Amino acid sequence: MDERFIGDRITQLRELKNISERKMSLDLGHSASYIHSIACGKALPSMSEFLYICEYLGVTPQEFFDEDCENTTPQQKAINYIRCMYDEDASLFLKLFERMK
């Protein structure tokens, strides 16, 4: 992972959600150029701001650092629901998914 990873990953996840840098910056309570400064490598977010960015983008910090993770919003919602289930219920969903495959 290189020093550009954070900015590149924010850009990737932001574009998946079809959100502009300006809109995201303003939604996060910053100046219009905040996300652009991170995306181009001029700045890095604080840890608390990073967590807020993850929440805004609908990913966990672990998923943020997983470059292969490109879940759509419905996929992410399904994953989040499954994570909250009891193992027995999650197993039932797994059987359903396997049957549908």
PDB file of C-alpha atoms in Angstrom:
ATOM      1  CA  MET A   1       0.000   0.000   0.000  1.00  0.00           C
ATOM      2  CA  ASP A   2       1.475   3.343  -0.985  1.00  0.00           C
ATOM      3  CA  GLU A   3       0.897   6.880   0.269  1.00  0.00           C
ATOM      4  CA  ARG A   4      -1.730   7.534  -2.418  1.00  0.00           C
ATOM      5  CA  PHE A   5      -3.935   4.640  -1.337  1.00  0.00           C
ATOM      6  CA  ILE A   6      -6.240   6.638   0.973  1.00  0.00           C
ATOM      7  CA  GLY A   7      -7.046   9.278  -1.623  1.00  0.00           C
ATOM      8  CA  ASP A   8      -7.406   6.769  -4.443  1.00  0.00           C
ATOM      9  CA  ARG A   9      -9.668   4.518  -2.368  1.00  0.00           C
ATOM     10  CA  ILE A  10     -11.900   7.407  -1.310  1.00  0.00           C
ATOM     11  CA  THR A  11     -12.202   8.371  -4.972  1.00  0.00           C
ATOM     12  CA  GLN A  12     -13.041   4.805  -5.983  1.00  0.00           C
ATOM     13  CA  LEU A  13     -15.708   4.363  -3.312  1.00  0.00           C
ATOM     14  CA  ARG A  14     -17.113   7.851  -3.863  1.00  0.00           C
ATOM     15  CA  GLU A  15     -17.452   7.248  -7.597  1.00  0.00           C
ATOM     16  CA  LEU A  16     -19.228   3.920  -6.976  1.00  0.00           C
ATOM     17  CA  LYS A  17     -21.865   5.936  -5.139  1.00  0.00           C
ATOM     18  CA  ASN A  18     -21.899   8.633  -7.820  1.00  0.00           C
ATOM     19  CA  ILE A  19     -21.052  11.413  -5.347  1.00  0.00           C
ATOM     20  CA  SER A  20     -18.951  14.442  -6.287  1.00  0.00           C
ATOM     21  CA  GLU A  21     -15.933  15.530  -4.253  1.00  0.00           C
ATOM     22  CA  ARG A  22     -17.688  18.815  -3.519  1.00  0.00           C
ATOM     23  CA  LYS A  23     -20.917  17.196  -2.287  1.00  0.00           C
ATOM     24  CA  MET A  24     -19.043  14.738  -0.095  1.00  0.00           C
ATOM     25  CA  SER A  25     -16.894  17.524   1.376  1.00  0.00           C
ATOM     26  CA  LEU A  26     -19.920  19.639   2.210  1.00  0.00           C
ATOM     27  CA  ASP A  27     -21.908  16.668   3.542  1.00  0.00           C
ATOM     28  CA  LEU A  28     -19.002  15.918   5.893  1.00  0.00           C
ATOM     29  CA  GLY A  29     -19.082  19.520   7.132  1.00  0.00           C
ATOM     30  CA  HIS A  30     -15.911  20.750   5.442  1.00  0.00           C
ATOM     31  CA  SER A  31     -14.949  23.224   2.752  1.00  0.00           C
ATOM     32  CA  ALA A  32     -15.846  22.307  -0.822  1.00  0.00           C
ATOM     33  CA  SER A  33     -12.237  21.274  -1.558  1.00  0.00           C
ATOM     34  CA  TYR A  34     -11.685  18.997   1.485  1.00  0.00           C
ATOM     35  CA  ILE A  35     -12.084  15.647  -0.308  1.00  0.00           C
ATOM     36  CA  HIS A  36     -10.132  16.913  -3.316  1.00  0.00           C
ATOM     37  CA  SER A  37      -7.174  17.727  -1.056  1.00  0.00           C
ATOM     38  CA  ILE A  38      -7.229  14.142   0.262  1.00  0.00           C
ATOM     39  CA  ALA A  39      -7.790  12.614  -3.190  1.00  0.00           C
ATOM     40  CA  CYS A  40      -4.800  14.421  -4.691  1.00  0.00           C
ATOM     41  CA  GLY A  41      -2.519  13.558  -1.761  1.00  0.00           C
ATOM     42  CA  LYS A  42      -2.172  17.021  -0.222  1.00  0.00           C
ATOM     43  CA  ALA A  43      -3.787  15.983   3.072  1.00  0.00           C
ATOM     44  CA  LEU A  44      -4.881  12.979   5.089  1.00  0.00           C
ATOM     45  CA  PRO A  45      -7.970  12.780   7.295  1.00  0.00           C
ATOM     46  CA  SER A  46      -7.655  12.436  11.063  1.00  0.00           C
ATOM     47  CA  MET A  47      -8.611   9.049  12.492  1.00  0.00           C
ATOM     48  CA  SER A  48     -12.019  10.294  13.632  1.00  0.00           C
ATOM     49  CA  GLU A  49     -12.616  11.896  10.243  1.00  0.00           C
ATOM     50  CA  PHE A  50     -11.521   8.691   8.509  1.00  0.00           C
ATOM     51  CA  LEU A  51     -14.121   6.736  10.482  1.00  0.00           C
ATOM     52  CA  TYR A  52     -16.758   9.290   9.534  1.00  0.00           C
ATOM     53  CA  ILE A  53     -15.713   9.006   5.865  1.00  0.00           C
ATOM     54  CA  CYS A  54     -16.082   5.221   6.069  1.00  0.00           C
ATOM     55  CA  GLU A  55     -19.546   5.607   7.561  1.00  0.00           C
ATOM     56  CA  TYR A  56     -20.483   8.121   4.869  1.00  0.00           C
ATOM     57  CA  LEU A  57     -19.298   5.748   2.137  1.00  0.00           C
ATOM     58  CA  GLY A  58     -21.071   2.787   3.748  1.00  0.00           C
ATOM     59  CA  VAL A  59     -17.978   0.676   4.382  1.00  0.00           C
ATOM     60  CA  THR A  60     -16.186  -0.545   7.469  1.00  0.00           C
ATOM     61  CA  PRO A  61     -12.535   0.429   7.944  1.00  0.00           C
ATOM     62  CA  GLN A  62     -11.626  -3.178   7.103  1.00  0.00           C
ATOM     63  CA  GLU A  63     -13.574  -2.974   3.843  1.00  0.00           C
ATOM     64  CA  PHE A  64     -11.975   0.379   3.079  1.00  0.00           C
ATOM     65  CA  PHE A  65      -8.530  -1.223   3.092  1.00  0.00           C
ATOM     66  CA  ASP A  66      -9.713  -4.258   1.105  1.00  0.00           C
ATOM     67  CA  GLU A  67      -9.006  -3.164  -2.474  1.00  0.00           C
ATOM     68  CA  ASP A  68     -11.057  -6.057  -3.840  1.00  0.00           C
ATOM     69  CA  CYS A  69     -14.175  -4.887  -2.008  1.00  0.00           C
ATOM     70  CA  GLU A  70     -16.468  -3.126  -4.461  1.00  0.00           C
ATOM     71  CA  ASN A  71     -19.863  -3.976  -3.013  1.00  0.00           C
ATOM     72  CA  THR A  72     -22.885  -2.148  -4.291  1.00  0.00           C
ATOM     73  CA  THR A  73     -25.182  -0.550  -1.756  1.00  0.00           C
ATOM     74  CA  PRO A  74     -27.706  -3.454  -1.768  1.00  0.00           C
ATOM     75  CA  GLN A  75     -24.857  -5.951  -1.397  1.00  0.00           C
ATOM     76  CA  GLN A  76     -23.415  -3.961   1.484  1.00  0.00           C
ATOM     77  CA  LYS A  77     -26.807  -3.763   3.202  1.00  0.00           C
ATOM     78  CA  ALA A  78     -27.225  -7.533   2.890  1.00  0.00           C
ATOM     79  CA  ILE A  79     -23.746  -8.131   4.313  1.00  0.00           C
ATOM     80  CA  ASN A  80     -24.451  -5.794   7.239  1.00  0.00           C
ATOM     81  CA  TYR A  81     -27.726  -7.613   8.029  1.00  0.00           C
ATOM     82  CA  ILE A  82     -26.036 -11.002   7.870  1.00  0.00           C
ATOM     83  CA  ARG A  83     -23.273  -9.834  10.226  1.00  0.00           C
ATOM     84  CA  CYS A  84     -25.902  -9.018  12.854  1.00  0.00           C
ATOM     85  CA  MET A  85     -27.630 -12.409  12.632  1.00  0.00           C
ATOM     86  CA  TYR A  86     -27.251 -15.359  14.897  1.00  0.00           C
ATOM     87  CA  ASP A  87     -25.103 -18.097  13.340  1.00  0.00           C
ATOM     88  CA  GLU A  88     -28.117 -20.366  12.874  1.00  0.00           C
ATOM     89  CA  ASP A  89     -30.002 -17.703  10.897  1.00  0.00           C
ATOM     90  CA  ALA A  90     -26.942 -16.825   8.825  1.00  0.00           C
ATOM     91  CA  SER A  91     -26.548 -20.526   7.989  1.00  0.00           C
ATOM     92  CA  LEU A  92     -30.103 -20.563   6.634  1.00  0.00           C
ATOM     93  CA  PHE A  93     -29.281 -17.632   4.367  1.00  0.00           C
ATOM     94  CA  LEU A  94     -26.134 -19.384   3.201  1.00  0.00           C
ATOM     95  CA  LYS A  95     -28.164 -22.464   2.268  1.00  0.00           C
ATOM     96  CA  LEU A  96     -30.592 -20.247   0.365  1.00  0.00           C
ATOM     97  CA  PHE A  97     -27.726 -18.537  -1.514  1.00  0.00           C
ATOM     98  CA  GLU A  98     -26.182 -21.904  -2.360  1.00  0.00           C
ATOM     99  CA  ARG A  99     -29.543 -23.157  -3.661  1.00  0.00           C
ATOM    100  CA  MET A 100     -29.988 -20.048  -5.808  1.00  0.00           C
ATOM    101  CA  LYS A 101     -26.509 -20.377  -7.271  1.00  0.00           C
TER     102      LYS A 101
END
